[in-house]
């Protein structure tokens, strides 16, 4: 098997006394769509946030294309990497947040072009051209000059996806991308994500949309209390859950 | 005995021109101190929010000291107590500017810090997740979002500053209040002189607030936050 695109080894994370992640071994292959499900507080979002070092792990490693993220080994001792190198690693993973986190003082186009100009050092004209291309891809070519406050939640999340896509990432991490949306706006975001999955984008998605998970995921991971309890292809996981905890988690849905 | 001039004649001949000169000094003090204070205030605010103690602790000590002692004392300290200490004697104008700017910087620092901290944490996270550095995230994402919410408290502070300049009259700097006291005493007509001084300060504050609401409208029109 190839080196996984993303891999965690014995990843643990604690906040004060609270252990949120407990020795997670997790990997994602290139082109794979992995959906993480589990009750709230099970550590799903924290796992995602550790992958691009928005949270520094308390223990264990995160590897991107086989290279340590955020850390370096010096005489067998882990040290934090300088900010510059961490920034270069971070732009390889796109991140889409539950509450979009669009930059409210910038138009849709500038939200997408900002990092292209600042991080990729792209000339303005080229950055705008790319921004327009990706906003078109998420169906928002008529909203280029709109500010986030004038967009619906679904539109804002699609701008956020375009913003992540524009950086040409190796993978995109989705942290409950539809949880903050009105029910009638969920569909338009899922359509964009489904198209991305079909185009071969590597995706790690934390979601409560079980229907979407069944349809799009190559693999579903069930987490509870900071551990991975069960994982596998969606049909076996949803139709033949092995563990009691997954069974009771799925029961209300059937 | 010389015949007593009427209110308007006395005001126009003896009060307003001299007070005008004082008002110019007051404005110079205000704008110079505000400019220096804003600059220093930004630096202090950035130090205050730093996670590194070597930056945040001195900034905290500075802010606490300058907000915790009377401005009048600070002015007197710089004018009278500093020269024997560092062997440099500053004139009253530079002393006044120094005291006022050091003082208002502490207040500006707290205004900036509060504004920066009021921006949701997700904004910084989104910027960092895109690969922006801390400095880029601050300059291009966080700080621009504070502009509009900064205007009201900054105008408040500027208005306070323009009135606080009157305190430097204690080091014989001929700003508006000092000139007023001199003229009031010279002609023994305090009523007219103090009235016109009040009008002078009022005009400055009104000009500031008008300018501020103009800026606020401009920013709103641009669609910012």
Short mmCIF file of C-alpha atoms in Angstrom, two decimals:
data_model
loop_
_atom_site.label_atom_id
_atom_site.label_comp_id
_atom_site.label_asym_id
_atom_site.label_seq_id
_atom_site.Cartn_x
_atom_site.Cartn_y
_atom_site.Cartn_z
CA UNK A 1 0.00 0.00 0.00
CA UNK A 2 1.18 3.55 -0.76
CA UNK A 3 2.07 5.98 1.97
CA UNK A 4 -1.24 7.39 3.19
CA UNK A 5 -1.87 11.03 2.34
CA UNK A 6 -2.80 11.74 5.95
CA UNK A 7 -1.89 9.57 8.88
CA UNK A 8 -2.04 9.85 12.65
CA UNK A 9 -0.01 7.69 15.00
CA UNK A 10 -1.12 7.33 18.61
CA UNK A 11 -2.60 10.81 18.43
CA UNK A 12 -3.83 12.02 21.80
CA UNK A 13 -5.18 15.36 22.87
CA UNK A 14 -6.16 16.55 26.31
CA UNK A 15 -7.61 19.84 27.45
CA UNK A 16 -6.61 20.19 31.10
CA UNK A 17 -8.03 17.05 32.72
CA UNK A 18 -10.24 16.12 29.82
CA UNK A 19 -8.87 13.58 27.37
CA UNK A 20 -10.53 14.29 24.04
CA UNK A 21 -8.50 12.01 21.79
CA UNK A 22 -7.07 8.72 22.99
CA UNK A 23 -4.31 7.16 20.87
CA UNK A 24 -5.94 7.57 17.50
CA UNK A 25 -4.45 5.67 14.58
CA UNK A 26 -6.13 6.91 11.48
CA UNK A 27 -5.19 7.22 7.86
CA UNK A 28 -6.59 8.59 4.64
CA UNK A 29 -5.46 7.50 1.19
CA UNK A 30 -5.24 9.84 -1.76
CA UNK A 31 -8.64 10.22 -3.42
CA UNK A 32 -10.46 8.71 -0.48
CA UNK A 33 -13.61 10.21 1.01
CA UNK A 34 -13.74 9.47 4.73
CA UNK A 35 -16.73 10.41 6.84
CA UNK A 36 -16.36 10.61 10.62
CA UNK A 37 -19.51 10.12 12.67
CA UNK A 38 -20.15 9.89 16.36
CA UNK A 39 -21.98 11.55 19.26
CA UNK A 40 -21.09 15.12 20.21
CA UNK A 41 -18.05 15.31 22.39
CA UNK A 42 -16.60 12.17 20.87
CA UNK A 43 -13.53 14.04 19.57
CA UNK A 44 -14.42 14.15 15.85
CA UNK A 45 -13.82 17.87 15.41
CA UNK A 46 -10.70 17.82 17.56
CA UNK A 47 -9.25 15.05 15.40
CA UNK A 48 -9.89 17.16 12.32
CA UNK A 49 -8.37 20.24 13.93
CA UNK A 50 -5.26 18.30 14.92
CA UNK A 51 -4.70 17.25 11.32
CA UNK A 52 -3.75 20.79 10.30
CA UNK A 53 -2.42 21.73 13.71
CA UNK A 54 -5.15 24.18 14.66
CA UNK A 55 -4.84 22.14 17.84
CA UNK A 56 -1.38 20.92 18.76
CA UNK A 57 -1.55 17.23 19.75
CA UNK A 58 -0.67 16.43 23.34
CA UNK A 59 0.96 13.23 22.19
CA UNK A 60 1.57 11.27 19.03
CA UNK A 61 2.13 12.36 15.45
CA UNK A 62 0.29 13.67 12.44
CA UNK A 63 1.87 12.91 9.09
CA UNK A 64 1.09 14.48 5.76
CA UNK A 65 2.50 12.57 2.79
CA UNK A 66 4.70 10.74 5.30
CA UNK A 67 6.16 13.95 6.78
CA UNK A 68 5.50 15.11 10.33
CA UNK A 69 3.09 18.04 10.60
CA UNK A 70 4.00 20.90 12.93
CA UNK A 71 6.76 18.94 14.59
CA UNK A 72 10.26 17.83 13.89
CA UNK A 73 12.33 15.12 15.52
CA UNK A 74 15.59 16.33 16.97
CA UNK A 75 17.57 13.59 18.69
CA UNK A 76 14.35 11.61 19.12
CA UNK A 77 12.70 14.58 20.85
CA UNK A 78 9.71 16.29 19.25
CA UNK A 79 10.01 20.02 18.75
CA UNK A 80 7.54 22.46 17.32
CA UNK A 81 8.41 23.53 13.80
CA UNK A 82 8.93 27.23 13.11
CA UNK A 83 5.81 29.07 12.03
CA UNK A 84 6.99 29.50 8.45
CA UNK A 85 7.18 25.77 7.76
CA UNK A 86 3.90 25.12 9.56
CA UNK A 87 2.23 27.72 7.31
CA UNK A 88 3.52 25.89 4.25
CA UNK A 89 2.12 22.61 5.57
CA UNK A 90 -1.22 24.13 6.45
CA UNK A 91 -1.95 25.44 2.98
CA UNK A 92 -1.80 21.83 1.74
CA UNK A 93 -4.95 21.00 3.71
CA UNK A 94 -8.11 22.98 3.06
CA UNK A 95 -10.47 23.50 5.97
CA UNK A 96 -14.20 24.17 5.89
CA UNK A 97 -15.79 25.17 9.20
CA UNK A 98 -19.23 24.69 10.67
CA UNK A 99 -19.74 28.44 10.93
CA UNK A 100 -18.04 29.22 7.57
CA UNK A 101 -15.68 31.84 9.05
CA UNK A 102 -15.74 33.91 5.89
CA UNK A 103 -13.94 37.22 6.24
CA UNK A 104 -16.87 39.65 6.63
CA UNK A 105 -14.94 42.73 5.46
CA UNK A 106 -14.14 41.15 2.09
CA UNK A 107 -16.32 40.31 -0.91
CA UNK A 108 -16.77 36.69 -1.98
CA UNK A 109 -14.08 37.16 -4.62
CA UNK A 110 -11.61 38.69 -2.17
CA UNK A 111 -12.33 35.98 0.39
CA UNK A 112 -11.14 33.44 -2.17
CA UNK A 113 -8.23 35.47 -3.59
CA UNK A 114 -6.73 36.67 -0.28
CA UNK A 115 -4.59 33.62 0.48
CA UNK A 116 -3.66 33.21 -3.18
CA UNK A 117 -2.10 36.67 -3.07
CA UNK A 118 -0.62 36.51 0.43
CA UNK A 119 0.45 32.89 0.67
CA UNK A 120 0.95 31.80 -2.93
CA UNK A 121 2.21 35.31 -3.88
CA UNK A 122 0.06 35.25 -7.00
CA UNK A 123 -0.32 38.48 -9.02
CA UNK A 124 -3.66 40.15 -8.33
CA UNK A 125 -5.15 39.62 -11.79
CA UNK A 126 -4.35 35.92 -11.74
CA UNK A 127 -5.68 35.52 -8.19
CA UNK A 128 -8.97 37.19 -9.17
CA UNK A 129 -9.25 35.00 -12.25
CA UNK A 130 -8.80 31.86 -10.15
CA UNK A 131 -11.23 33.15 -7.52
CA UNK A 132 -13.85 33.67 -10.21
CA UNK A 133 -13.21 30.21 -11.60
CA UNK A 134 -13.71 28.49 -8.25
CA UNK A 135 -16.74 30.58 -7.31
CA UNK A 136 -18.18 29.57 -10.66
CA UNK A 137 -17.47 25.94 -9.81
CA UNK A 138 -19.59 26.21 -6.63
CA UNK A 139 -22.34 27.98 -8.60
CA UNK A 140 -21.78 31.51 -7.35
CA UNK A 141 -20.46 33.32 -10.42
CA UNK A 142 -23.18 35.96 -9.91
CA UNK A 143 -22.14 36.70 -6.31
CA UNK A 144 -18.48 37.71 -6.83
CA UNK A 145 -18.87 41.21 -5.42
CA UNK A 146 -21.25 40.28 -2.59
CA UNK A 147 -20.19 40.60 1.02
CA UNK A 148 -20.82 37.56 3.26
CA UNK A 149 -23.57 39.39 5.17
CA UNK A 150 -25.55 39.56 1.93
CA UNK A 151 -25.28 35.84 1.23
CA UNK A 152 -27.38 32.99 2.61
CA UNK A 153 -25.76 30.40 4.87
CA UNK A 154 -25.58 27.90 2.04
CA UNK A 155 -23.97 30.45 -0.25
CA UNK A 156 -21.49 31.43 2.44
CA UNK A 157 -20.47 27.83 2.94
CA UNK A 158 -20.01 27.41 -0.81
CA UNK A 159 -17.74 30.48 -0.84
CA UNK A 160 -15.81 28.85 2.03
CA UNK A 161 -15.44 25.68 -0.05
CA UNK A 162 -14.24 27.73 -3.04
CA UNK A 163 -11.76 29.49 -0.72
CA UNK A 164 -10.35 26.13 0.36
CA UNK A 165 -10.33 24.71 -3.18
CA UNK A 166 -8.49 27.70 -4.64
CA UNK A 167 -5.38 26.85 -2.62
CA UNK A 168 -5.14 23.61 -4.60
CA UNK A 169 -4.98 21.49 -1.42
CA UNK A 170 -4.05 17.81 -1.19
CA UNK A 171 -7.23 17.24 0.81
CA UNK A 172 -10.09 19.22 2.30
CA UNK A 173 -11.24 18.80 5.89
CA UNK A 174 -14.94 19.52 6.53
CA UNK A 175 -15.98 20.21 10.12
CA UNK A 176 -19.76 19.73 10.27
CA UNK A 177 -20.20 21.84 7.12
CA UNK A 178 -24.00 21.70 7.13
CA UNK A 179 -24.77 21.75 10.86
CA UNK A 180 -25.29 25.51 11.04
CA UNK A 181 -27.52 25.67 7.96
CA UNK A 182 -31.28 25.90 7.66
CA UNK A 183 -32.58 22.53 6.42
CA UNK A 184 -33.53 23.87 2.99
CA UNK A 185 -29.96 25.12 2.43
CA UNK A 186 -28.19 21.87 3.28
CA UNK A 187 -28.80 20.39 -0.16
CA UNK A 188 -26.88 22.99 -2.16
CA UNK A 189 -23.77 22.48 -0.03
CA UNK A 190 -23.99 18.69 -0.25
CA UNK A 191 -24.29 18.94 -4.05
CA UNK A 192 -21.00 20.85 -4.19
CA UNK A 193 -19.34 18.31 -1.88
CA UNK A 194 -20.69 15.37 -3.88
CA UNK A 195 -19.26 16.88 -7.06
CA UNK A 196 -15.88 17.28 -5.38
CA UNK A 197 -15.95 13.66 -4.24
CA UNK A 198 -16.78 12.48 -7.74
CA UNK A 199 -13.93 14.58 -9.13
CA UNK A 200 -11.54 12.60 -6.94
CA UNK A 201 -10.82 15.14 -4.19
CA UNK A 202 -9.53 13.64 -0.97
CA UNK A 203 -11.99 14.58 1.74
CA UNK A 204 -12.33 14.06 5.47
CA UNK A 205 -15.82 14.99 6.59
CA UNK A 206 -17.24 15.25 10.09
CA UNK A 207 -21.00 15.25 9.67
CA UNK A 208 -24.36 14.18 11.02
CA UNK A 209 -25.77 13.75 7.48
CA UNK A 210 -26.01 9.96 7.47
CA UNK A 211 -27.68 9.80 4.07
CA UNK A 212 -24.82 11.76 2.57
CA UNK A 213 -22.29 9.52 4.34
CA UNK A 214 -23.93 6.38 2.93
CA UNK A 215 -23.94 7.79 -0.55
CA UNK A 216 -20.57 9.50 -0.87
CA UNK A 217 -18.17 7.98 1.67
CA UNK A 218 -15.67 5.30 0.73
CA UNK A 219 -15.15 4.67 4.41
CA UNK A 220 -17.04 5.66 7.53
CA UNK A 221 -15.30 6.03 10.88
CA UNK A 222 -17.32 5.85 14.09
CA UNK A 223 -15.81 7.62 17.09
CA UNK A 224 -16.85 7.66 20.71
CA UNK A 225 -15.08 8.99 23.81
CA UNK A 226 -11.94 9.90 21.90
CA UNK A 227 -11.47 6.51 20.30
CA UNK A 228 -12.20 5.00 16.92
CA UNK A 229 -14.71 2.27 17.73
CA UNK A 230 -15.43 0.93 14.30
CA UNK A 231 -14.70 1.77 10.67
CA UNK A 232 -15.45 0.35 7.27
CA UNK A 233 -17.38 0.83 4.03
CA UNK A 234 -20.70 2.59 4.65
CA UNK A 235 -22.95 -0.34 3.71
CA UNK A 236 -21.37 -2.73 6.22
CA UNK A 237 -21.02 -0.11 8.93
CA UNK A 238 -24.59 1.13 8.68
CA UNK A 239 -26.24 -2.25 7.94
CA UNK A 240 -24.15 -4.54 10.11
CA UNK A 241 -22.73 -2.55 13.00
CA UNK A 242 -20.57 -4.75 15.23
CA UNK A 243 -20.20 -2.77 18.44
CA UNK A 244 -23.00 -2.07 20.88
CA UNK A 245 -22.13 1.62 20.90
CA UNK A 246 -22.52 2.01 17.16
CA UNK A 247 -25.75 0.01 17.26
CA UNK A 248 -27.23 2.31 19.88
CA UNK A 249 -25.92 5.39 18.03
CA UNK A 250 -27.63 4.26 14.81
CA UNK A 251 -30.85 3.05 16.42
CA UNK A 252 -32.74 6.38 16.36
CA UNK A 253 -32.00 6.66 12.64
CA UNK A 254 -33.52 3.37 11.56
CA UNK B 1 -11.91 105.47 35.36
CA UNK B 2 -11.91 103.84 31.94
CA UNK B 3 -15.41 103.19 30.64
CA UNK B 4 -16.45 99.52 30.80
CA UNK B 5 -16.71 97.90 27.34
CA UNK B 6 -19.91 96.00 26.50
CA UNK B 7 -19.99 92.18 26.27
CA UNK B 8 -19.46 91.93 22.51
CA UNK B 9 -16.96 94.78 22.23
CA UNK B 10 -14.87 93.35 25.08
CA UNK B 11 -15.11 89.82 23.70
CA UNK B 12 -14.11 90.77 20.17
CA UNK B 13 -11.36 93.21 21.15
CA UNK B 14 -9.72 91.51 24.08
CA UNK B 15 -10.86 87.92 24.48
CA UNK B 16 -11.48 86.07 21.24
CA UNK B 17 -8.20 86.89 19.41
CA UNK B 18 -6.05 85.88 22.38
CA UNK B 19 -8.13 82.81 23.10
CA UNK B 20 -7.85 81.92 19.42
CA UNK B 21 -4.08 81.77 19.81
CA UNK B 22 -4.53 79.53 22.84
CA UNK B 23 -6.93 77.33 20.91
CA UNK B 24 -4.31 76.81 18.20
CA UNK B 25 -1.87 75.53 20.83
CA UNK B 26 -4.63 73.31 22.27
CA UNK B 27 -5.27 71.85 18.82
CA UNK B 28 -1.55 71.29 18.23
CA UNK B 29 -1.30 69.52 21.58
CA UNK B 30 -4.35 67.40 20.84
CA UNK B 31 -3.35 66.27 17.36
CA UNK B 32 0.31 65.69 18.09
CA UNK B 33 -0.49 63.71 21.24
CA UNK B 34 -3.27 61.78 19.52
CA UNK B 35 -0.97 60.84 16.63
CA UNK B 36 1.86 59.68 18.89
CA UNK B 37 -0.58 58.07 21.31
CA UNK B 38 -2.35 56.09 18.58
CA UNK B 39 0.96 54.83 17.22
CA UNK B 40 2.24 53.80 20.65
CA UNK B 41 -1.21 52.44 21.54
CA UNK B 42 -1.20 50.00 18.60
CA UNK B 43 2.22 48.71 19.60
CA UNK B 44 1.12 48.33 23.22
CA UNK B 45 -2.07 46.53 22.23
CA UNK B 46 -0.17 44.04 20.06
CA UNK B 47 2.21 43.42 22.98
CA UNK B 48 -0.73 43.03 25.38
CA UNK B 49 -2.34 40.26 23.33
CA UNK B 50 0.92 38.44 22.67
CA UNK B 51 1.21 35.00 24.22
CA UNK B 52 4.83 35.79 25.06
CA UNK B 53 5.28 37.22 28.57
CA UNK B 54 8.26 39.39 27.60
CA UNK B 55 5.87 41.42 25.44
CA UNK B 56 2.62 41.22 27.37
CA UNK B 57 3.94 41.86 30.87
CA UNK B 58 5.73 45.20 30.24
CA UNK B 59 2.70 46.38 28.27
CA UNK B 60 0.43 45.45 31.17
CA UNK B 61 2.65 47.31 33.63
CA UNK B 62 2.69 50.35 31.36
CA UNK B 63 -1.08 50.44 30.89
CA UNK B 64 -1.74 49.90 34.58
CA UNK B 65 0.68 52.65 35.59
CA UNK B 66 -0.56 55.30 33.20
CA UNK B 67 -4.22 54.55 33.78
CA UNK B 68 -3.72 54.21 37.50
CA UNK B 69 -2.09 57.55 38.24
CA UNK B 70 -3.52 61.05 37.65
CA UNK B 71 -2.63 62.72 34.37
CA UNK B 72 -1.89 65.91 36.27
CA UNK B 73 0.74 64.05 38.27
CA UNK B 74 2.24 62.64 35.07
CA UNK B 75 2.51 66.12 33.57
CA UNK B 76 4.18 67.52 36.68
CA UNK B 77 6.45 64.50 36.93
CA UNK B 78 7.71 64.87 33.38
CA UNK B 79 8.19 68.62 33.69
CA UNK B 80 9.63 68.86 37.20
CA UNK B 81 10.80 65.42 38.34
CA UNK B 82 12.37 64.08 35.18
CA UNK B 83 15.06 66.75 34.60
CA UNK B 84 17.03 66.03 37.78
CA UNK B 85 16.67 62.33 37.03
CA UNK B 86 17.93 62.26 33.43
CA UNK B 87 19.63 65.66 33.18
CA UNK B 88 17.43 66.77 30.30
CA UNK B 89 15.15 69.73 30.72
CA UNK B 90 12.20 69.70 28.32
CA UNK B 91 10.30 72.87 27.50
CA UNK B 92 6.69 73.02 28.51
CA UNK B 93 5.34 72.18 25.03
CA UNK B 94 7.36 68.97 24.49
CA UNK B 95 6.73 68.03 28.13
CA UNK B 96 3.00 68.47 27.60
CA UNK B 97 2.99 66.46 24.37
CA UNK B 98 5.04 63.71 25.98
CA UNK B 99 2.79 63.41 29.03
CA UNK B 100 -0.43 63.52 27.02
CA UNK B 101 0.71 61.00 24.41
CA UNK B 102 2.14 58.56 26.96
CA UNK B 103 -1.13 58.81 28.88
CA UNK B 104 -3.57 58.46 26.01
CA UNK B 105 -1.49 55.60 24.54
CA UNK B 106 -2.48 53.51 27.56
CA UNK B 107 -6.17 54.19 26.89
CA UNK B 108 -5.82 53.63 23.15
CA UNK B 109 -4.02 50.34 23.85
CA UNK B 110 -7.00 49.06 25.82
CA UNK B 111 -9.39 50.21 23.08
CA UNK B 112 -7.40 48.35 20.41
CA UNK B 113 -7.00 45.27 22.56
CA UNK B 114 -10.71 45.07 23.29
CA UNK B 115 -11.53 45.52 19.59
CA UNK B 116 -9.09 42.83 18.47
CA UNK B 117 -10.33 40.41 21.11
CA UNK B 118 -13.93 41.04 20.08
CA UNK B 119 -13.28 39.48 16.65
CA UNK B 120 -14.44 35.83 16.78
CA UNK B 121 -11.64 33.28 17.22
CA UNK B 122 -12.76 31.48 14.06
CA UNK B 123 -11.48 34.38 11.94
CA UNK B 124 -7.90 33.81 13.03
CA UNK B 125 -8.32 30.05 12.63
CA UNK B 126 -9.70 30.38 9.12
CA UNK B 127 -6.81 32.65 8.16
CA UNK B 128 -4.17 30.38 9.69
CA UNK B 129 -5.77 27.30 8.09
CA UNK B 130 -5.27 28.96 4.71
CA UNK B 131 -1.55 29.27 5.48
CA UNK B 132 -1.46 32.96 6.38
CA UNK B 133 1.13 33.85 9.01
CA UNK B 134 0.13 35.40 12.34
CA UNK B 135 1.21 38.84 11.15
CA UNK B 136 -0.61 38.51 7.81
CA UNK B 137 -3.75 37.30 9.59
CA UNK B 138 -3.63 40.28 11.93
CA UNK B 139 -2.98 42.84 9.19
CA UNK B 140 -5.35 41.56 6.53
CA UNK B 141 -8.09 39.77 8.44
CA UNK B 142 -8.40 40.77 12.10
CA UNK B 143 -7.42 44.44 12.27
CA UNK B 144 -9.46 45.60 9.23
CA UNK B 145 -12.55 44.18 10.93
CA UNK B 146 -11.98 46.37 13.97
CA UNK B 147 -12.03 49.70 12.11
CA UNK B 148 -15.69 50.48 12.34
CA UNK B 149 -16.13 49.38 15.92
CA UNK B 150 -13.00 51.36 16.84
CA UNK B 151 -14.35 54.73 15.75
CA UNK B 152 -16.77 55.44 18.63
CA UNK B 153 -14.36 54.63 21.51
CA UNK B 154 -11.47 56.41 19.76
CA UNK B 155 -13.54 59.55 19.27
CA UNK B 156 -14.49 59.36 22.94
CA UNK B 157 -10.84 59.20 23.88
CA UNK B 158 -9.91 62.03 21.48
CA UNK B 159 -12.63 64.21 22.95
CA UNK B 160 -11.34 63.45 26.43
CA UNK B 161 -7.80 64.16 25.28
CA UNK B 162 -8.71 67.53 23.76
CA UNK B 163 -10.17 68.56 27.10
CA UNK B 164 -7.33 67.02 29.13
CA UNK B 165 -4.89 69.31 27.31
CA UNK B 166 -6.19 72.01 29.69
CA UNK B 167 -4.21 70.30 32.47
CA UNK B 168 -0.90 71.35 30.94
CA UNK B 169 -1.76 74.92 31.91
CA UNK B 170 -0.06 74.00 35.22
CA UNK B 171 3.32 74.01 33.48
CA UNK B 172 2.65 77.48 32.03
CA UNK B 173 1.98 76.29 28.53
CA UNK B 174 -0.13 78.96 26.84
CA UNK B 175 -2.92 76.73 25.64
CA UNK B 176 -6.56 77.77 25.79
CA UNK B 177 -7.18 77.49 29.53
CA UNK B 178 -3.87 79.11 30.53
CA UNK B 179 -4.56 82.09 28.26
CA UNK B 180 -8.07 82.29 29.64
CA UNK B 181 -6.86 82.48 33.22
CA UNK B 182 -4.36 85.20 32.29
CA UNK B 183 -6.88 87.35 30.47
CA UNK B 184 -9.60 86.84 33.04
CA UNK B 185 -7.21 88.02 35.73
CA UNK B 186 -5.81 90.88 33.68
CA UNK B 187 -9.18 92.51 32.92
CA UNK B 188 -10.92 91.19 36.03
CA UNK B 189 -13.72 89.96 33.79
CA UNK B 190 -13.71 86.17 34.26
CA UNK B 191 -17.31 85.70 33.17
CA UNK B 192 -16.75 86.53 29.48
CA UNK B 193 -13.33 84.88 29.23
CA UNK B 194 -14.33 81.55 30.74
CA UNK B 195 -17.49 81.50 28.67
CA UNK B 196 -15.49 81.86 25.45
CA UNK B 197 -13.01 79.22 26.59
CA UNK B 198 -15.89 76.81 27.09
CA UNK B 199 -17.12 77.63 23.58
CA UNK B 200 -13.61 76.90 22.26
CA UNK B 201 -13.44 73.42 23.81
CA UNK B 202 -16.99 72.70 22.71
CA UNK B 203 -16.13 73.56 19.10
CA UNK B 204 -13.18 71.17 19.12
CA UNK B 205 -15.24 68.29 20.47
CA UNK B 206 -18.10 69.00 18.05
CA UNK B 207 -15.67 69.05 15.11
CA UNK B 208 -14.27 65.69 16.23
CA UNK B 209 -17.64 63.98 16.60
CA UNK B 210 -18.88 65.34 13.27
CA UNK B 211 -15.77 64.08 11.53
CA UNK B 212 -16.18 60.70 13.21
CA UNK B 213 -19.77 60.14 12.18
CA UNK B 214 -18.75 61.08 8.64
CA UNK B 215 -16.04 58.38 8.67
CA UNK B 216 -18.44 55.88 10.17
CA UNK B 217 -20.94 56.51 7.37
CA UNK B 218 -18.20 56.12 4.75
CA UNK B 219 -17.13 52.77 6.19
CA UNK B 220 -20.72 51.60 6.34
CA UNK B 221 -21.22 52.53 2.70
CA UNK B 222 -18.21 50.45 1.73
CA UNK B 223 -20.00 47.49 3.22
CA UNK B 224 -17.41 46.74 5.85
CA UNK B 225 -18.18 45.33 9.23
#
